[in-house]
Amino acid sequence: MFRTALRNVLAHKARLLMTVLAVMLGVAFVSGTLVFTSTISDAYQKSSQKGFTDVDVAIQPHRQDRDNGAPGEAPKLTQQLLDKVRAVPGADSTTGSVSGFAAIADKKGKLAGQGFTSAGANYFPGKDGKDTRYPLKDGRAPKAAGEIALDSKTADRTGYKVGDTVRLSVDGPVLEQKVTGVFTTDDGNVAAGGSLALFDTATAQKLYAKPGEYSGITVKATAGTSQTALKSAIDKVLPADAEATTGKELADEQAKFISQAMDGMKTGLLIFAGISLFVGVFIIANTFTMLVAQRTKELALMRAVGASRRQVTRSVLIEAFLVGAVAAVAGLLAGTGIGAGLRALMGGQVPDGPLVVPPSAIIASFGVGIAVTMLAAWLPGRRAAKIPPVAAMSSVHAVATTRSLVVRNTIGAALTAVGAVLSFTATSESMLGLGAGVLLIGVFVLTPLLSRPMIAAAAPVLRVFGISGKLARQNAVRNPRRTAATASALTIGLTLITGLTVIAGSVQQGIDKMAKEALKADYVVSMASMTSLSPDVAKKLSGLDEVTAASPMRDSASRIDGERESLTGVNGKTIGKLTDLDFTSGSLAGLSGDKAVIDDATARSRGWKLGSTLAVTYEDGKQDKLTVSGVYKGNDLIRGVLVDTSTVDPHQSAASDQRVLVKTKGGASEGTKNTLEKALGDNPAISVQSKQDVSDSIAKQINLMLNMLYGLLAMAVIVAVLGVVNTLAMSVFERQQEIGMLRAIGLDRKGIKRMVRLESLVISLFGGVLGIGLGVFFGWAAGEQIKTALATYELVLPWGRMGLFLLLSAVVGVLAALWPARRAAKLNMLQAIKAE
């Protein structure tokens, strides 16, 4: 049976090529994902390990979450502690570090670096006057305020060199600094396209902490002292609010963090790989069903000469194994190329490192490729083995029985009904996902039933093409199972694409509506890195003639009734002119002193209402009372506990704003925006956005994500195209006698081509219409869940894009039919008529 299966594979190389390609694409996606994520993870881990080369013990702030403790920031490490650690036996060298955000403007005034990866830190010279973390490539280290050193990659990218003046910002105001040196670093963020500016320690402490304070201390052990021994010695001098960790533990923790970060990306990519493979299952099942049908007499003869049912099934599975093995090898090679290509596309944005082909990629390629192919071929093989030899010889089995279709339709209707009920009544994302999955399976089971009326609806259009159109319609509905399997591959891809488009468009509409309804402010000012703004920004903007009202949104940690709660300080006098909050009770009037307004979600969860008295512990540990003077409907822009800035400012060691709301005389305009930006020093780190800009920036992110998903789902569509090509090609081979007869009675080559093309077009449009319809339904169902988090969400149907998707379906049908139609037209009519 093995030799028979091998001969069949070699005899039908062309027929199985499309199946191999379909499986190969899915396997390539899986292996490419594993190669890519492993390569990136390995590069980051090695870069991280380099950073811990000179770290035997690291000391970091640590404060337990005590019920009565102050809710502010974690404490810093003092100079006195550093001196104590330096004197510990076994400590060779001790380094104090301070770091934070530092946005550097390039020579054109644009932000150099990747936003949040734009960092600043201190240069901490050792006994020899050098900081081993940052070897100098050119110039000298910064020694006083107004001086910085730049990492070499940023210097090369921006063109800055020693002696140049650089504009940068830490929390808003622009600082002009002289470049005194250029250094190299193993920092993974810099390797990934970020930037790093070094200040002298005193300046860094002033910018990021307080004089004499550090955010971390690292210690290098003397020769012969182990990390654990040094840690034990350091533990003896540490205060309760600091903790020591060995370099190995830190490296392991960092490696674990990187691995977890990669897991999210890996899971997302593997989901799309799974979709491609799922689509491929339909193609494989279709292919083997048709191959088995074409070889029915051959299999019957094998049964007649003594082959058992098991042997027949086994021969089909052996063919599937061989096809799967070839596809797995090709997929692994292609996946390695995909991983290398993706790595090259991200060049300069990730640390350097070799291409890594993990064992998991090899195992997954062979496991998935072979398993998927054999699974899809099992049912056709089993069905073929059950056919009695005599019935097979006379082709009595050829037409599916009405009973089998009734059973299939009954099961499909039941699954569809259950899925629809679960989707309509879903109260959670998991329930919605289950309902959507069951409904999708139900519709796929029902596609043979749905194909007849939907394809019949195209009859009036097909009549225009005369006899070719009529034959195309009859061919499309002749074998509803095959039509359904062919169309289903395209349906899956378009269901997901349409669903994602509906959700993205509806979310964007909701955000746009929220921004316009919740804000009266003309502009929202924030840091491009989403870090905190200096209070000086709000003061400067408030003093401009063009500005009629301004208010910061100032965060302050606190405890209310014993639980952590963030307070948002606003200008109580102007906040009403800048927002349009919908109050369910109370108002913003007189927001000052001990008054607070709270969003409805927080009020419900904490049992607060208008007039409630709240026991608050501020950032500095002082306690007081707040009275609820209003409850408003929160949104993604404004939510939480709002109080006047005068209430929280006395309790903050350093005030910082998340954003500043600004209203101007003439409203939002390009000229006004330029005036505000100029007043802030044309700072690349500060973002000045109108309400439309806020909406557009979110839309840009949504479109970027959507385009990435389109790119990933394109693989499923490509596999679907192969499925249509495969089905049509084998259908032409199966119907060559019929095509020969049509040629003999007068249908010319053009008519044959037109018939095959129209058949392909009808099947593809059937899959497209079904996919778009399901996508709209899933978009609506998902929107019902999104509404709970985004009150302004409303369903938006992207008619233009849906029309484009339907056109894409038609293009798929036309392209897929090119080769099969040409092959059908070239058949020799006499040989075709004689064909079995």
JSON list of N, CA, C and O in Angstrom, two decimals, residues 666-715:
[
{"chain": "A", "resi": 666, "resn": "GLY", "atom": "N", "xyz": [-9.73, 82.61, 19.22]},
{"chain": "A", "resi": 666, "resn": "GLY", "atom": "CA", "xyz": [-10.23, 82.35, 17.87]},
{"chain": "A", "resi": 666, "resn": "GLY", "atom": "C", "xyz": [-10.58, 80.90, 17.58]},
{"chain": "A", "resi": 666, "resn": "GLY", "atom": "O", "xyz": [-10.88, 80.56, 16.44]},
{"chain": "A", "resi": 667, "resn": "GLY", "atom": "N", "xyz": [-10.51, 80.05, 18.61]},
{"chain": "A", "resi": 667, "resn": "GLY", "atom": "CA", "xyz": [-10.74, 78.63, 18.37]},
{"chain": "A", "resi": 667, "resn": "GLY", "atom": "C", "xyz": [-9.52, 77.97, 17.75]},
{"chain": "A", "resi": 667, "resn": "GLY", "atom": "O", "xyz": [-8.46, 78.59, 17.60]},
{"chain": "A", "resi": 668, "resn": "ALA", "atom": "N", "xyz": [-9.67, 76.71, 17.39]},
{"chain": "A", "resi": 668, "resn": "ALA", "atom": "CA", "xyz": [-8.54, 75.95, 16.84]},
{"chain": "A", "resi": 668, "resn": "ALA", "atom": "C", "xyz": [-8.23, 76.41, 15.42]},
{"chain": "A", "resi": 668, "resn": "ALA", "atom": "O", "xyz": [-9.12, 76.49, 14.57]},
{"chain": "A", "resi": 669, "resn": "SER", "atom": "N", "xyz": [-6.96, 76.72, 15.18]},
{"chain": "A", "resi": 669, "resn": "SER", "atom": "CA", "xyz": [-6.49, 77.08, 13.83]},
{"chain": "A", "resi": 669, "resn": "SER", "atom": "C", "xyz": [-5.01, 76.81, 13.76]},
{"chain": "A", "resi": 669, "resn": "SER", "atom": "O", "xyz": [-4.33, 76.67, 14.80]},
{"chain": "A", "resi": 670, "resn": "GLU", "atom": "N", "xyz": [-4.49, 76.72, 12.55]},
{"chain": "A", "resi": 670, "resn": "GLU", "atom": "CA", "xyz": [-3.08, 76.43, 12.39]},
{"chain": "A", "resi": 670, "resn": "GLU", "atom": "C", "xyz": [-2.22, 77.55, 12.97]},
{"chain": "A", "resi": 670, "resn": "GLU", "atom": "O", "xyz": [-1.18, 77.30, 13.58]},
{"chain": "A", "resi": 671, "resn": "GLY", "atom": "N", "xyz": [-2.68, 78.80, 12.80]},
{"chain": "A", "resi": 671, "resn": "GLY", "atom": "CA", "xyz": [-1.93, 79.94, 13.34]},
{"chain": "A", "resi": 671, "resn": "GLY", "atom": "C", "xyz": [-1.86, 79.92, 14.85]},
{"chain": "A", "resi": 671, "resn": "GLY", "atom": "O", "xyz": [-0.80, 80.16, 15.44]},
{"chain": "A", "resi": 672, "resn": "THR", "atom": "N", "xyz": [-3.00, 79.63, 15.50]},
{"chain": "A", "resi": 672, "resn": "THR", "atom": "CA", "xyz": [-3.03, 79.57, 16.96]},
{"chain": "A", "resi": 672, "resn": "THR", "atom": "C", "xyz": [-2.15, 78.44, 17.47]},
{"chain": "A", "resi": 672, "resn": "THR", "atom": "O", "xyz": [-1.43, 78.60, 18.46]},
{"chain": "A", "resi": 673, "resn": "LYS", "atom": "N", "xyz": [-2.21, 77.31, 16.80]},
{"chain": "A", "resi": 673, "resn": "LYS", "atom": "CA", "xyz": [-1.39, 76.17, 17.20]},
{"chain": "A", "resi": 673, "resn": "LYS", "atom": "C", "xyz": [0.10, 76.53, 17.11]},
{"chain": "A", "resi": 673, "resn": "LYS", "atom": "O", "xyz": [0.88, 76.20, 18.02]},
{"chain": "A", "resi": 674, "resn": "ASN", "atom": "N", "xyz": [0.49, 77.21, 16.04]},
{"chain": "A", "resi": 674, "resn": "ASN", "atom": "CA", "xyz": [1.88, 77.63, 15.90]},
{"chain": "A", "resi": 674, "resn": "ASN", "atom": "C", "xyz": [2.29, 78.59, 17.02]},
{"chain": "A", "resi": 674, "resn": "ASN", "atom": "O", "xyz": [3.42, 78.53, 17.51]},
{"chain": "A", "resi": 675, "resn": "THR", "atom": "N", "xyz": [1.35, 79.47, 17.41]},
{"chain": "A", "resi": 675, "resn": "THR", "atom": "CA", "xyz": [1.65, 80.42, 18.49]},
{"chain": "A", "resi": 675, "resn": "THR", "atom": "C", "xyz": [1.90, 79.69, 19.79]},
{"chain": "A", "resi": 675, "resn": "THR", "atom": "O", "xyz": [2.84, 80.00, 20.54]},
{"chain": "A", "resi": 676, "resn": "LEU", "atom": "N", "xyz": [1.06, 78.69, 20.10]},
{"chain": "A", "resi": 676, "resn": "LEU", "atom": "CA", "xyz": [1.23, 77.91, 21.33]},
{"chain": "A", "resi": 676, "resn": "LEU", "atom": "C", "xyz": [2.56, 77.14, 21.30]},
{"chain": "A", "resi": 676, "resn": "LEU", "atom": "O", "xyz": [3.28, 77.10, 22.31]},
{"chain": "A", "resi": 677, "resn": "GLU", "atom": "N", "xyz": [2.87, 76.53, 20.16]},
{"chain": "A", "resi": 677, "resn": "GLU", "atom": "CA", "xyz": [4.11, 75.76, 20.06]},
{"chain": "A", "resi": 677, "resn": "GLU", "atom": "C", "xyz": [5.33, 76.66, 20.19]},
{"chain": "A", "resi": 677, "resn": "GLU", "atom": "O", "xyz": [6.32, 76.30, 20.83]},
{"chain": "A", "resi": 678, "resn": "LYS", "atom": "N", "xyz": [5.24, 77.86, 19.60]},
{"chain": "A", "resi": 678, "resn": "LYS", "atom": "CA", "xyz": [6.37, 78.80, 19.69]},
{"chain": "A", "resi": 678, "resn": "LYS", "atom": "C", "xyz": [6.55, 79.26, 21.13]},
{"chain": "A", "resi": 678, "resn": "LYS", "atom": "O", "xyz": [7.68, 79.42, 21.60]},
{"chain": "A", "resi": 679, "resn": "ALA", "atom": "N", "xyz": [5.44, 79.48, 21.84]},
{"chain": "A", "resi": 679, "resn": "ALA", "atom": "CA", "xyz": [5.52, 79.91, 23.24]},
{"chain": "A", "resi": 679, "resn": "ALA", "atom": "C", "xyz": [6.19, 78.86, 24.11]},
{"chain": "A", "resi": 679, "resn": "ALA", "atom": "O", "xyz": [6.82, 79.17, 25.13]},
{"chain": "A", "resi": 680, "resn": "LEU", "atom": "N", "xyz": [6.07, 77.59, 23.69]},
{"chain": "A", "resi": 680, "resn": "LEU", "atom": "CA", "xyz": [6.69, 76.48, 24.44]},
{"chain": "A", "resi": 680, "resn": "LEU", "atom": "C", "xyz": [8.07, 76.15, 23.90]},
{"chain": "A", "resi": 680, "resn": "LEU", "atom": "O", "xyz": [8.64, 75.11, 24.24]},
{"chain": "A", "resi": 681, "resn": "GLY", "atom": "N", "xyz": [8.62, 77.02, 23.05]},
{"chain": "A", "resi": 681, "resn": "GLY", "atom": "CA", "xyz": [9.99, 76.85, 22.58]},
{"chain": "A", "resi": 681, "resn": "GLY", "atom": "C", "xyz": [10.13, 75.89, 21.42]},
{"chain": "A", "resi": 681, "resn": "GLY", "atom": "O", "xyz": [11.21, 75.34, 21.20]},
{"chain": "A", "resi": 682, "resn": "ASP", "atom": "N", "xyz": [9.04, 75.68, 20.65]},
{"chain": "A", "resi": 682, "resn": "ASP", "atom": "CA", "xyz": [9.06, 74.71, 19.53]},
{"chain": "A", "resi": 682, "resn": "ASP", "atom": "C", "xyz": [9.68, 73.39, 20.01]},
{"chain": "A", "resi": 682, "resn": "ASP", "atom": "O", "xyz": [10.59, 72.83, 19.39]},
{"chain": "A", "resi": 683, "resn": "ASN", "atom": "N", "xyz": [9.13, 72.91, 21.11]},
{"chain": "A", "resi": 683, "resn": "ASN", "atom": "CA", "xyz": [9.68, 71.74, 21.79]},
{"chain": "A", "resi": 683, "resn": "ASN", "atom": "C", "xyz": [9.18, 70.46, 21.13]},
{"chain": "A", "resi": 683, "resn": "ASN", "atom": "O", "xyz": [7.97, 70.20, 21.11]},
{"chain": "A", "resi": 684, "resn": "PRO", "atom": "N", "xyz": [10.08, 69.62, 20.60]},
{"chain": "A", "resi": 684, "resn": "PRO", "atom": "CA", "xyz": [9.64, 68.37, 19.95]},
{"chain": "A", "resi": 684, "resn": "PRO", "atom": "C", "xyz": [9.04, 67.36, 20.93]},
{"chain": "A", "resi": 684, "resn": "PRO", "atom": "O", "xyz": [8.36, 66.43, 20.52]},
{"chain": "A", "resi": 685, "resn": "ALA", "atom": "N", "xyz": [9.32, 67.55, 22.22]},
{"chain": "A", "resi": 685, "resn": "ALA", "atom": "CA", "xyz": [8.82, 66.60, 23.21]},
{"chain": "A", "resi": 685, "resn": "ALA", "atom": "C", "xyz": [7.38, 66.88, 23.61]},
{"chain": "A", "resi": 685, "resn": "ALA", "atom": "O", "xyz": [6.72, 66.05, 24.22]},
{"chain": "A", "resi": 686, "resn": "ILE", "atom": "N", "xyz": [6.89, 68.09, 23.28]},
{"chain": "A", "resi": 686, "resn": "ILE", "atom": "CA", "xyz": [5.54, 68.48, 23.67]},
{"chain": "A", "resi": 686, "resn": "ILE", "atom": "C", "xyz": [4.61, 68.39, 22.47]},
{"chain": "A", "resi": 686, "resn": "ILE", "atom": "O", "xyz": [4.91, 68.88, 21.38]},
{"chain": "A", "resi": 687, "resn": "SER", "atom": "N", "xyz": [3.46, 67.77, 22.69]},
{"chain": "A", "resi": 687, "resn": "SER", "atom": "CA", "xyz": [2.45, 67.61, 21.64]},
{"chain": "A", "resi": 687, "resn": "SER", "atom": "C", "xyz": [1.30, 68.59, 21.90]},
{"chain": "A", "resi": 687, "resn": "SER", "atom": "O", "xyz": [0.70, 68.57, 22.97]},
{"chain": "A", "resi": 688, "resn": "VAL", "atom": "N", "xyz": [1.02, 69.46, 20.94]},
{"chain": "A", "resi": 688, "resn": "VAL", "atom": "CA", "xyz": [-0.12, 70.39, 21.02]},
{"chain": "A", "resi": 688, "resn": "VAL", "atom": "C", "xyz": [-1.15, 69.90, 20.01]},
{"chain": "A", "resi": 688, "resn": "VAL", "atom": "O", "xyz": [-0.94, 69.98, 18.80]},
{"chain": "A", "resi": 689, "resn": "GLN", "atom": "N", "xyz": [-2.27, 69.38, 20.52]},
{"chain": "A", "resi": 689, "resn": "GLN", "atom": "CA", "xyz": [-3.26, 68.75, 19.64]},
{"chain": "A", "resi": 689, "resn": "GLN", "atom": "C", "xyz": [-4.64, 69.39, 19.81]},
{"chain": "A", "resi": 689, "resn": "GLN", "atom": "O", "xyz": [-5.10, 69.62, 20.93]},
{"chain": "A", "resi": 690, "resn": "SER", "atom": "N", "xyz": [-5.28, 69.67, 18.68]},
{"chain": "A", "resi": 690, "resn": "SER", "atom": "CA", "xyz": [-6.68, 70.09, 18.71]},
{"chain": "A", "resi": 690, "resn": "SER", "atom": "C", "xyz": [-7.54, 68.84, 18.92]},
{"chain": "A", "resi": 690, "resn": "SER", "atom": "O", "xyz": [-7.03, 67.71, 18.88]},
{"chain": "A", "resi": 691, "resn": "LYS", "atom": "N", "xyz": [-8.85, 69.06, 19.11]},
{"chain": "A", "resi": 691, "resn": "LYS", "atom": "CA", "xyz": [-9.74, 67.90, 19.27]},
{"chain": "A", "resi": 691, "resn": "LYS", "atom": "C", "xyz": [-9.68, 67.00, 18.04]},
{"chain": "A", "resi": 691, "resn": "LYS", "atom": "O", "xyz": [-9.68, 65.78, 18.16]},
{"chain": "A", "resi": 692, "resn": "GLN", "atom": "N", "xyz": [-9.57, 67.63, 16.87]},
{"chain": "A", "resi": 692, "resn": "GLN", "atom": "CA", "xyz": [-9.47, 66.84, 15.64]},
{"chain": "A", "resi": 692, "resn": "GLN", "atom": "C", "xyz": [-8.15, 66.10, 15.59]},
{"chain": "A", "resi": 692, "resn": "GLN", "atom": "O", "xyz": [-8.09, 64.96, 15.13]},
{"chain": "A", "resi": 693, "resn": "ASP", "atom": "N", "xyz": [-7.09, 66.75, 16.08]},
{"chain": "A", "resi": 693, "resn": "ASP", "atom": "CA", "xyz": [-5.77, 66.09, 16.11]},
{"chain": "A", "resi": 693, "resn": "ASP", "atom": "C", "xyz": [-5.79, 64.87, 17.01]},
{"chain": "A", "resi": 693, "resn": "ASP", "atom": "O", "xyz": [-5.19, 63.84, 16.70]},
{"chain": "A", "resi": 694, "resn": "VAL", "atom": "N", "xyz": [-6.47, 65.01, 18.17]},
{"chain": "A", "resi": 694, "resn": "VAL", "atom": "CA", "xyz": [-6.58, 63.88, 19.11]},
{"chain": "A", "resi": 694, "resn": "VAL", "atom": "C", "xyz": [-7.27, 62.71, 18.43]},
{"chain": "A", "resi": 694, "resn": "VAL", "atom": "O", "xyz": [-6.81, 61.56, 18.47]},
{"chain": "A", "resi": 695, "resn": "SER", "atom": "N", "xyz": [-8.39, 63.02, 17.75]},
{"chain": "A", "resi": 695, "resn": "SER", "atom": "CA", "xyz": [-9.14, 61.98, 17.05]},
{"chain": "A", "resi": 695, "resn": "SER", "atom": "C", "xyz": [-8.31, 61.40, 15.91]},
{"chain": "A", "resi": 695, "resn": "SER", "atom": "O", "xyz": [-8.28, 60.18, 15.71]},
{"chain": "A", "resi": 696, "resn": "ASP", "atom": "N", "xyz": [-7.62, 62.27, 15.16]},
{"chain": "A", "resi": 696, "resn": "ASP", "atom": "CA", "xyz": [-6.81, 61.80, 14.02]},
{"chain": "A", "resi": 696, "resn": "ASP", "atom": "C", "xyz": [-5.64, 60.93, 14.46]},
{"chain": "A", "resi": 696, "resn": "ASP", "atom": "O", "xyz": [-5.29, 59.96, 13.79]},
{"chain": "A", "resi": 697, "resn": "SER", "atom": "N", "xyz": [-5.03, 61.27, 15.60]},
{"chain": "A", "resi": 697, "resn": "SER", "atom": "CA", "xyz": [-3.89, 60.48, 16.08]},
{"chain": "A", "resi": 697, "resn": "SER", "atom": "C", "xyz": [-4.34, 59.09, 16.47]},
{"chain": "A", "resi": 697, "resn": "SER", "atom": "O", "xyz": [-3.65, 58.11, 16.22]},
{"chain": "A", "resi": 698, "resn": "ILE", "atom": "N", "xyz": [-5.53, 59.02, 17.09]},
{"chain": "A", "resi": 698, "resn": "ILE", "atom": "CA", "xyz": [-6.07, 57.70, 17.45]},
{"chain": "A", "resi": 698, "resn": "ILE", "atom": "C", "xyz": [-6.45, 56.94, 16.19]},
{"chain": "A", "resi": 698, "resn": "ILE", "atom": "O", "xyz": [-6.21, 55.74, 16.07]},
{"chain": "A", "resi": 699, "resn": "ALA", "atom": "N", "xyz": [-7.03, 57.68, 15.21]},
{"chain": "A", "resi": 699, "resn": "ALA", "atom": "CA", "xyz": [-7.40, 57.04, 13.94]},
{"chain": "A", "resi": 699, "resn": "ALA", "atom": "C", "xyz": [-6.17, 56.50, 13.24]},
{"chain": "A", "resi": 699, "resn": "ALA", "atom": "O", "xyz": [-6.21, 55.43, 12.63]},
{"chain": "A", "resi": 700, "resn": "LYS", "atom": "N", "xyz": [-5.06, 57.25, 13.32]},
{"chain": "A", "resi": 700, "resn": "LYS", "atom": "CA", "xyz": [-3.82, 56.81, 12.69]},
{"chain": "A", "resi": 700, "resn": "LYS", "atom": "C", "xyz": [-3.33, 55.50, 13.30]},
{"chain": "A", "resi": 700, "resn": "LYS", "atom": "O", "xyz": [-2.91, 54.58, 12.60]},
{"chain": "A", "resi": 701, "resn": "GLN", "atom": "N", "xyz": [-3.43, 55.41, 14.64]},
{"chain": "A", "resi": 701, "resn": "GLN", "atom": "CA", "xyz": [-3.01, 54.18, 15.33]},
{"chain": "A", "resi": 701, "resn": "GLN", "atom": "C", "xyz": [-3.91, 53.02, 14.94]},
{"chain": "A", "resi": 701, "resn": "GLN", "atom": "O", "xyz": [-3.45, 51.90, 14.71]},
{"chain": "A", "resi": 702, "resn": "ILE", "atom": "N", "xyz": [-5.23, 53.30, 14.88]},
{"chain": "A", "resi": 702, "resn": "ILE", "atom": "CA", "xyz": [-6.19, 52.25, 14.53]},
{"chain": "A", "resi": 702, "resn": "ILE", "atom": "C", "xyz": [-5.94, 51.77, 13.10]},
{"chain": "A", "resi": 702, "resn": "ILE", "atom": "O", "xyz": [-5.93, 50.58, 12.81]},
{"chain": "A", "resi": 703, "resn": "ASN", "atom": "N", "xyz": [-5.72, 52.73, 12.18]},
{"chain": "A", "resi": 703, "resn": "ASN", "atom": "CA", "xyz": [-5.47, 52.36, 10.77]},
{"chain": "A", "resi": 703, "resn": "ASN", "atom": "C", "xyz": [-4.17, 51.60, 10.61]},
{"chain": "A", "resi": 703, "resn": "ASN", "atom": "O", "xyz": [-4.07, 50.68, 9.80]},
{"chain": "A", "resi": 704, "resn": "LEU", "atom": "N", "xyz": [-3.14, 52.00, 11.40]},
{"chain": "A", "resi": 704, "resn": "LEU", "atom": "CA", "xyz": [-1.87, 51.29, 11.34]},
{"chain": "A", "resi": 704, "resn": "LEU", "atom": "C", "xyz": [-2.06, 49.84, 11.78]},
{"chain": "A", "resi": 704, "resn": "LEU", "atom": "O", "xyz": [-1.58, 48.91, 11.13]},
{"chain": "A", "resi": 705, "resn": "MET", "atom": "N", "xyz": [-2.78, 49.66, 12.89]},
{"chain": "A", "resi": 705, "resn": "MET", "atom": "CA", "xyz": [-3.05, 48.31, 13.39]},
{"chain": "A", "resi": 705, "resn": "MET", "atom": "C", "xyz": [-3.90, 47.53, 12.38]},
{"chain": "A", "resi": 705, "resn": "MET", "atom": "O", "xyz": [-3.64, 46.35, 12.11]},
{"chain": "A", "resi": 706, "resn": "LEU", "atom": "N", "xyz": [-4.89, 48.21, 11.80]},
{"chain": "A", "resi": 706, "resn": "LEU", "atom": "CA", "xyz": [-5.77, 47.56, 10.84]},
{"chain": "A", "resi": 706, "resn": "LEU", "atom": "C", "xyz": [-5.00, 47.12, 9.61]},
{"chain": "A", "resi": 706, "resn": "LEU", "atom": "O", "xyz": [-5.20, 46.02, 9.10]},
{"chain": "A", "resi": 707, "resn": "ASN", "atom": "N", "xyz": [-4.10, 47.98, 9.13]},
{"chain": "A", "resi": 707, "resn": "ASN", "atom": "CA", "xyz": [-3.30, 47.63, 7.95]},
{"chain": "A", "resi": 707, "resn": "ASN", "atom": "C", "xyz": [-2.38, 46.45, 8.24]},
{"chain": "A", "resi": 707, "resn": "ASN", "atom": "O", "xyz": [-2.15, 45.60, 7.37]},
{"chain": "A", "resi": 708, "resn": "MET", "atom": "N", "xyz": [-1.85, 46.39, 9.49]},
{"chain": "A", "resi": 708, "resn": "MET", "atom": "CA", "xyz": [-1.02, 45.25, 9.87]},
{"chain": "A", "resi": 708, "resn": "MET", "atom": "C", "xyz": [-1.86, 43.97, 9.85]},
{"chain": "A", "resi": 708, "resn": "MET", "atom": "O", "xyz": [-1.42, 42.93, 9.36]},
{"chain": "A", "resi": 709, "resn": "LEU", "atom": "N", "xyz": [-3.09, 44.06, 10.38]},
{"chain": "A", "resi": 709, "resn": "LEU", "atom": "CA", "xyz": [-3.97, 42.89, 10.40]},
{"chain": "A", "resi": 709, "resn": "LEU", "atom": "C", "xyz": [-4.36, 42.50, 8.98]},
{"chain": "A", "resi": 709, "resn": "LEU", "atom": "O", "xyz": [-4.46, 41.30, 8.66]},
{"chain": "A", "resi": 710, "resn": "TYR", "atom": "N", "xyz": [-4.60, 43.50, 8.12]},
{"chain": "A", "resi": 710, "resn": "TYR", "atom": "CA", "xyz": [-4.90, 43.19, 6.71]},
{"chain": "A", "resi": 710, "resn": "TYR", "atom": "C", "xyz": [-3.75, 42.41, 6.09]},
{"chain": "A", "resi": 710, "resn": "TYR", "atom": "O", "xyz": [-3.95, 41.45, 5.35]},
{"chain": "A", "resi": 711, "resn": "GLY", "atom": "N", "xyz": [-2.52, 42.88, 6.38]},
{"chain": "A", "resi": 711, "resn": "GLY", "atom": "CA", "xyz": [-1.34, 42.21, 5.84]},
{"chain": "A", "resi": 711, "resn": "GLY", "atom": "C", "xyz": [-1.25, 40.77, 6.30]},
{"chain": "A", "resi": 711, "resn": "GLY", "atom": "O", "xyz": [-0.92, 39.86, 5.52]},
{"chain": "A", "resi": 712, "resn": "LEU", "atom": "N", "xyz": [-1.55, 40.55, 7.59]},
{"chain": "A", "resi": 712, "resn": "LEU", "atom": "CA", "xyz": [-1.49, 39.19, 8.13]},
{"chain": "A", "resi": 712, "resn": "LEU", "atom": "C", "xyz": [-2.61, 38.31, 7.55]},
{"chain": "A", "resi": 712, "resn": "LEU", "atom": "O", "xyz": [-2.40, 37.13, 7.23]},
{"chain": "A", "resi": 713, "resn": "LEU", "atom": "N", "xyz": [-3.81, 38.91, 7.40]},
{"chain": "A", "resi": 713, "resn": "LEU", "atom": "CA", "xyz": [-4.93, 38.13, 6.86]},
{"chain": "A", "resi": 713, "resn": "LEU", "atom": "C", "xyz": [-4.81, 37.90, 5.36]},
{"chain": "A", "resi": 713, "resn": "LEU", "atom": "O", "xyz": [-5.48, 37.04, 4.80]},
{"chain": "A", "resi": 714, "resn": "ALA", "atom": "N", "xyz": [-3.93, 38.69, 4.72]},
{"chain": "A", "resi": 714, "resn": "ALA", "atom": "CA", "xyz": [-3.72, 38.51, 3.28]},
{"chain": "A", "resi": 714, "resn": "ALA", "atom": "C", "xyz": [-3.23, 37.09, 2.99]},
{"chain": "A", "resi": 714, "resn": "ALA", "atom": "O", "xyz": [-3.50, 36.54, 1.93]},
{"chain": "A", "resi": 715, "resn": "MET", "atom": "N", "xyz": [-2.50, 36.51, 3.97]},
{"chain": "A", "resi": 715, "resn": "MET", "atom": "CA", "xyz": [-2.02, 35.14, 3.79]},
{"chain": "A", "resi": 715, "resn": "MET", "atom": "C", "xyz": [-3.19, 34.18, 3.64]},
{"chain": "A", "resi": 715, "resn": "MET", "atom": "O", "xyz": [-3.18, 33.29, 2.78]}
]
